[in-house]
Coordinates of C-alpha atoms in Angstrom, one line a residue:
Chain R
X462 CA 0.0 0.0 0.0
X463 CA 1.4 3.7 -0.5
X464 CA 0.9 6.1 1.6
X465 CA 0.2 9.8 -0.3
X466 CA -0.4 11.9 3.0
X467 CA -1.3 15.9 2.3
X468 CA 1.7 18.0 2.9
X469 CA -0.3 19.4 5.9
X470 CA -0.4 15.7 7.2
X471 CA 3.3 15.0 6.8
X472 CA 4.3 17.9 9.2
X473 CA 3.1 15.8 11.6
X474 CA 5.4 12.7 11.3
X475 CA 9.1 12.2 12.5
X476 CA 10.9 10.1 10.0
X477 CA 14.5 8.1 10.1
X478 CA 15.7 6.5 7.0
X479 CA 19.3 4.3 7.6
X480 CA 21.5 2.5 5.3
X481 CA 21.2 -0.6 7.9
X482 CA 24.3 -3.4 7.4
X483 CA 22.3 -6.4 7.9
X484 CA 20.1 -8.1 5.7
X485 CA 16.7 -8.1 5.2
X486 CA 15.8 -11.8 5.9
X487 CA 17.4 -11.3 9.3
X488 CA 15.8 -7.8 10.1
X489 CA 12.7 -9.5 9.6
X490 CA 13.5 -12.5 11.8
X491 CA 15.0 -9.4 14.5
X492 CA 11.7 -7.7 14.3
X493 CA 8.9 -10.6 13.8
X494 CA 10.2 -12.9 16.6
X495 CA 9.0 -11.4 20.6
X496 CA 12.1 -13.6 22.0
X497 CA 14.3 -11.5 19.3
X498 CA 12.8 -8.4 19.1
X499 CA 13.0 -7.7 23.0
X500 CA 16.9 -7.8 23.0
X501 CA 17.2 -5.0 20.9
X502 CA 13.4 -3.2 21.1
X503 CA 14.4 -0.5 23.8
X504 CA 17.8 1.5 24.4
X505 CA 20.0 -0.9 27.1
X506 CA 20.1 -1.0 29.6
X507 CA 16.5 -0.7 29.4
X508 CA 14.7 -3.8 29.2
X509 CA 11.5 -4.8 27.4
X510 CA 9.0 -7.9 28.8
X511 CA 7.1 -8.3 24.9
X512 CA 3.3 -8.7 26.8
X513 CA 1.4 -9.6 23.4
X514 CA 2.5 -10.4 20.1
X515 CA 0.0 -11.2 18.1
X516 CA 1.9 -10.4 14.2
X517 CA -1.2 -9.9 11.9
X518 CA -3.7 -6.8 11.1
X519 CA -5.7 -6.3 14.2
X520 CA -3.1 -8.1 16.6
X521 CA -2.5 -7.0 19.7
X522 CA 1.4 -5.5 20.2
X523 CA 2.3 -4.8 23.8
X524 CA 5.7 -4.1 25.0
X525 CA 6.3 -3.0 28.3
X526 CA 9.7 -1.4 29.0
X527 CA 11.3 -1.0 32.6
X528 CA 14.5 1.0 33.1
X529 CA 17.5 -0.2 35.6
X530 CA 16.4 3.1 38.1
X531 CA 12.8 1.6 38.6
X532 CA 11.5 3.7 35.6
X533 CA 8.5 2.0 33.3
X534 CA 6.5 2.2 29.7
X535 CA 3.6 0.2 28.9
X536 CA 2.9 0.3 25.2
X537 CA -0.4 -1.5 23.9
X538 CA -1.1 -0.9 20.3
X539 CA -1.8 -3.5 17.5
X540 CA -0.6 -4.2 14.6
X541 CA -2.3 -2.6 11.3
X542 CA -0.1 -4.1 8.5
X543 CA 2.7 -7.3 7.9
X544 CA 3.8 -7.4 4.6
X545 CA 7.1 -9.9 4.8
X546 CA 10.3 -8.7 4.3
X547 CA 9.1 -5.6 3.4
X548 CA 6.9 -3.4 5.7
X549 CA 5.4 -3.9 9.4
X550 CA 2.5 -1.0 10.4
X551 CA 1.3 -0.5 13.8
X552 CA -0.4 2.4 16.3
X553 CA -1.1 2.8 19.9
X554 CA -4.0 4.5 18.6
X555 CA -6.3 1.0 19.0
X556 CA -5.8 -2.0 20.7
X557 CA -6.1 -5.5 19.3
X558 CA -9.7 -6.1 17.5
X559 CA -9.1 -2.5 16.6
X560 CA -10.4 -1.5 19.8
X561 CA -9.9 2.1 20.4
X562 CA -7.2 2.8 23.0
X563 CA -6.2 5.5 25.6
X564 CA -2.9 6.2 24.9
X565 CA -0.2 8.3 26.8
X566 CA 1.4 9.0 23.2
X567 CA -0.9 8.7 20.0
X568 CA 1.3 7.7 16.7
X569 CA 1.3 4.9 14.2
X570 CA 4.6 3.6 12.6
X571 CA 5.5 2.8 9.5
X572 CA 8.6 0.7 9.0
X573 CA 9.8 -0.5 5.5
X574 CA 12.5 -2.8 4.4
X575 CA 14.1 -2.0 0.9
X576 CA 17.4 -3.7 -0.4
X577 CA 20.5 -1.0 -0.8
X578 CA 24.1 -2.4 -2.0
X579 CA 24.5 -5.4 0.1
X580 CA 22.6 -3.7 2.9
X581 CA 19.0 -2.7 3.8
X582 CA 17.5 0.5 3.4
X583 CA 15.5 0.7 6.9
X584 CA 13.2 4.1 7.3
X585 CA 10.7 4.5 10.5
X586 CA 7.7 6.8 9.6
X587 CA 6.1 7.6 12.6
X588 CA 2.9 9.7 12.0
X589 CA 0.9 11.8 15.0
X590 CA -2.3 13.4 15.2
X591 CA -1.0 17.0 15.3
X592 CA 1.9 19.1 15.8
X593 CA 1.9 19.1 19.4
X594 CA 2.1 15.4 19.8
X595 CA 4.9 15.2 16.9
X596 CA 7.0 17.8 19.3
X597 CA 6.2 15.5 21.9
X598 CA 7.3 12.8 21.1
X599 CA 10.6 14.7 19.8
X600 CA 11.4 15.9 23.3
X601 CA 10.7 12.6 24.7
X602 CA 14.2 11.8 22.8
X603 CA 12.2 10.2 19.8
X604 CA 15.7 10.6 17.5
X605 CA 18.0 9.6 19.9
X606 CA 15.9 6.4 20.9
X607 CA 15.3 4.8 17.9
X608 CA 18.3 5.4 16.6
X609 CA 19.9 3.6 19.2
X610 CA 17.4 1.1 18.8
X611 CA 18.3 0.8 15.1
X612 CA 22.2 0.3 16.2
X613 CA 21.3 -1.8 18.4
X614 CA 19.1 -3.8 15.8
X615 CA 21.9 -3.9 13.1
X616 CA 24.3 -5.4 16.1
X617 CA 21.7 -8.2 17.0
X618 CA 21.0 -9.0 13.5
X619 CA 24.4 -9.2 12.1
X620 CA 25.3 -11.7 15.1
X621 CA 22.1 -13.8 13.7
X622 CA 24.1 -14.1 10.3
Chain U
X182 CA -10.1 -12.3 12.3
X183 CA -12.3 -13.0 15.7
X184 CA -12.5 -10.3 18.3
X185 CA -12.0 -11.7 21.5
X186 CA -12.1 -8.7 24.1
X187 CA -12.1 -8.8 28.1
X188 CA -15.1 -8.3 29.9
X189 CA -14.0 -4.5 30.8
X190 CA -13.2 -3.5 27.1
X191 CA -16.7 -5.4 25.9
X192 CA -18.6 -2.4 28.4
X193 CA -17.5 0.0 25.7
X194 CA -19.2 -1.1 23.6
X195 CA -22.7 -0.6 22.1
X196 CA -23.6 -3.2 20.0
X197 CA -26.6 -3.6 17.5
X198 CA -27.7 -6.7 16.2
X199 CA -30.5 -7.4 13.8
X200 CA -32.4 -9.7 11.1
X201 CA -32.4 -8.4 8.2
X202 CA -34.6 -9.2 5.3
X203 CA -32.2 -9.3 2.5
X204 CA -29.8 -11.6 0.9
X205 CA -26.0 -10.8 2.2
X206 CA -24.8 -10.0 -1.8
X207 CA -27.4 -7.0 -1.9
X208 CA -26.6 -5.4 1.7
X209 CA -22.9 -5.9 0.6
X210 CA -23.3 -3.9 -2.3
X211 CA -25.6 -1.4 -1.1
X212 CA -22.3 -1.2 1.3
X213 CA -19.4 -1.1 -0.8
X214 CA -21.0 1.2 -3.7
X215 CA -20.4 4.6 -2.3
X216 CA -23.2 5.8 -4.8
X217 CA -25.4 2.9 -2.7
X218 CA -23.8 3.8 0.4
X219 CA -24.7 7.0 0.4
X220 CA -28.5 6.1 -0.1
X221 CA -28.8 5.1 3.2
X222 CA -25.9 6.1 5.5
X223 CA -27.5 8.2 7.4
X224 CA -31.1 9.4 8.6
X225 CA -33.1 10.9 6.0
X226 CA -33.5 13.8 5.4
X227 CA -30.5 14.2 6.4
X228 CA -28.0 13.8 2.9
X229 CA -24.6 12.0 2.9
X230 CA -21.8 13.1 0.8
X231 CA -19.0 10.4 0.0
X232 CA -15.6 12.4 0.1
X233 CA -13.0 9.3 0.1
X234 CA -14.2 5.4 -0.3
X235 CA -11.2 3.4 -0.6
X236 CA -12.4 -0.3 0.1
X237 CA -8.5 -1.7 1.3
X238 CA -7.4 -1.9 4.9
X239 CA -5.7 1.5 5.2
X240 CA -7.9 3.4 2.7
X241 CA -9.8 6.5 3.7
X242 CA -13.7 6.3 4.5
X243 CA -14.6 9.6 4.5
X244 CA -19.0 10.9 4.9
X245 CA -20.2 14.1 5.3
X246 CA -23.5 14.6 6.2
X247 CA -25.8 17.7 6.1
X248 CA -29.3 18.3 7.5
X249 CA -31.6 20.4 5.9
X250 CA -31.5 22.6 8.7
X251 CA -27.8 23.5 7.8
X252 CA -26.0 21.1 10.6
X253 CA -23.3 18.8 9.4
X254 CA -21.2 16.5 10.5
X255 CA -17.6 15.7 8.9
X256 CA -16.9 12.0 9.8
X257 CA -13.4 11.4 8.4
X258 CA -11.4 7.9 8.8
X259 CA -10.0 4.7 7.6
X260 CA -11.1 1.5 6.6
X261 CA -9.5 -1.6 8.7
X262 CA -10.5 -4.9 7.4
X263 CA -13.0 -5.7 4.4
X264 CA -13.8 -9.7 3.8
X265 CA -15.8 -9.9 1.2
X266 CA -19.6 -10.3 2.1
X267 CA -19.4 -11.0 5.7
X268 CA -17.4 -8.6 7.9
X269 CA -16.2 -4.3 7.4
X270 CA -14.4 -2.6 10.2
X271 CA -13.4 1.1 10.1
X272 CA -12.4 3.8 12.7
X273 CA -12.3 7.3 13.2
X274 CA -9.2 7.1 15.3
X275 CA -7.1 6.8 12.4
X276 CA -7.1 8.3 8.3
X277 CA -6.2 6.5 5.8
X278 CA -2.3 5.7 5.6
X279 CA -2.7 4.7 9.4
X280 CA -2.0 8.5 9.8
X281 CA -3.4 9.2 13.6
X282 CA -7.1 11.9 13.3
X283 CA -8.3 13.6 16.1
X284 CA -12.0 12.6 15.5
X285 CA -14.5 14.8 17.5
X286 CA -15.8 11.2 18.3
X287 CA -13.5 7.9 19.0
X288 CA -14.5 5.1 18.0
X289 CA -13.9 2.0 15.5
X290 CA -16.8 -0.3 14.5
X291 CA -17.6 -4.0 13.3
X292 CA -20.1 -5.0 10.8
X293 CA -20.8 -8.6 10.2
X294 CA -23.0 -10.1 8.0
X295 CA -24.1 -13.8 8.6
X296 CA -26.8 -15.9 6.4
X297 CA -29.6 -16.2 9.1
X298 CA -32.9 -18.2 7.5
X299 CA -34.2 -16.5 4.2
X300 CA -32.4 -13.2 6.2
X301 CA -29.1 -12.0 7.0
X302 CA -27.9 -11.4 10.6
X303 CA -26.4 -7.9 10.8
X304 CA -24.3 -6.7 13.8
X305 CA -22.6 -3.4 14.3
X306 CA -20.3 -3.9 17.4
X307 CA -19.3 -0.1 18.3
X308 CA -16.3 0.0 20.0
X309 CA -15.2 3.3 22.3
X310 CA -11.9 4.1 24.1
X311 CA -13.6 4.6 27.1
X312 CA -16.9 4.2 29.1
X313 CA -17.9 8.5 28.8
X314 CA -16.9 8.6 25.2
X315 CA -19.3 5.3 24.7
X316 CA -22.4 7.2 27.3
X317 CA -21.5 10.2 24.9
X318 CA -22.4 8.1 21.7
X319 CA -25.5 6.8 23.1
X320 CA -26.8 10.2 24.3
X321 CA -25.8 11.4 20.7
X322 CA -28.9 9.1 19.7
X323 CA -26.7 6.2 18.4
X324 CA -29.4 3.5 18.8
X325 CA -32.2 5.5 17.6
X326 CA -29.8 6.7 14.7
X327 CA -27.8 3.4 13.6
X328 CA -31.6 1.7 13.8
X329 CA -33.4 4.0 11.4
X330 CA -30.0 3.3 8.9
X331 CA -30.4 -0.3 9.1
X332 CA -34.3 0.2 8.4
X333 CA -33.2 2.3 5.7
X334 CA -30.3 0.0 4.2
X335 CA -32.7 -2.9 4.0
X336 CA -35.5 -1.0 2.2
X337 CA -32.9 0.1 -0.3
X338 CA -31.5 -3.4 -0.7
X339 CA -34.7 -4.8 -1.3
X340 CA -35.5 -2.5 -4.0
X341 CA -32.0 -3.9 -5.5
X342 CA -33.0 -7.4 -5.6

């Protein structure tokens, strides 16, 4: 599916696009297995208990995160979109059997897998409801968290290889 | 996909469930026609207008409806699952893309359609974020409104048989 957003619409998103040294078989095996996905999902030493994993449209995806000083995030969403290999969509917007949710931070992401020279081509669109929540989610550290994430994705994957 | 809710989400709910006397392949297309669809959508003689009807998971669903008194109402959202003659969800918590709205009403809803004698069995599971935003639906005239559209999509789908 493409995504044509309004240019109005798009000043709401926070996007990161990475030449990731891994490839994409293994990304998708990183990302699409809970017992692999948690050892790279949240910047360490952070840790992240994967609570529902449920990988089709309307799945539940709950991760709940818990930091070494005590500190916690839950994060129900569900999943809105699995394409293999290619693209995963989900939003803490609804839960699973698109149940409406209440959530602390309102966004759906986009993530798509492209091959690029012997490596992957990995970009995170994350979308909000409005400026203020983009901003946010930007001061909450969105840039330097999943970029760390994405290092520490590339790390995990190239050991899978 | 079966929903399978807890007991606490299930109470935000309002859920309508009727026999309907007409065959499932005329109430799907006096659903998925947006030239039908907007026949019935909403209680005459109050008029829909079909901005964005893209049938895919992800696609905008987009009604505005006007009263002949001059109120409207802008309902703007996204289309979540279509199978083909039994089941349509869509939400207003999300445009299409997956981009995030902030609908002046939350809520995503369920439509099944299941062969019930000569009839079809048709239920509209509403779902809400939260028990005030469902009581707000329901004082909105949701039962009284939703009703007089089913009344309304039957009549028409008779007339297409």
């Amino acid at each position: 599916m493409s995504i044509k957003p309004a240019a109005a619409a798009e000043a709401h998103d926070l996007v990161i696009s990475r030449l990731v040294r891994a490839p994409r078989p293994l990304l998708w095996r990183a990302w699409t297995e809970p017992e692999l996905l948690k050892q790279w999902w949240c910047p360490k030493p952070w840790t992240t208990e994967v609570r529902a994993f449920d990988l089709r449209p309307g799945g539940n995806f709950h991760t709940f995160m818990q930091g070494p000083d005590g500190g916690t995030s839950d994060n129900p969403g569900c999943f809105l979109e699995i394409v293999p290999y290619a693209r995963i969509a989900f939003t803490s917007a609804l839960l699973g059997g698109w149940r409406p949710a209440t959530p602390w931070l309102c966004f759906s992401a986009v993530i798509t897998l492209d091959d690029e020279e012997a490596a992957t081509r990995y970009v995170a669109r994350v979308m909000h409801p409005d400026v203020a929540t983009r901003d946010r989610h930007a001061e909450l550290g969105f840039f330097d968290g999943w970029n760390t994430c994405i290092d520490q994705l590339e790390a995990f994957a190239q050991q899978l290889g």
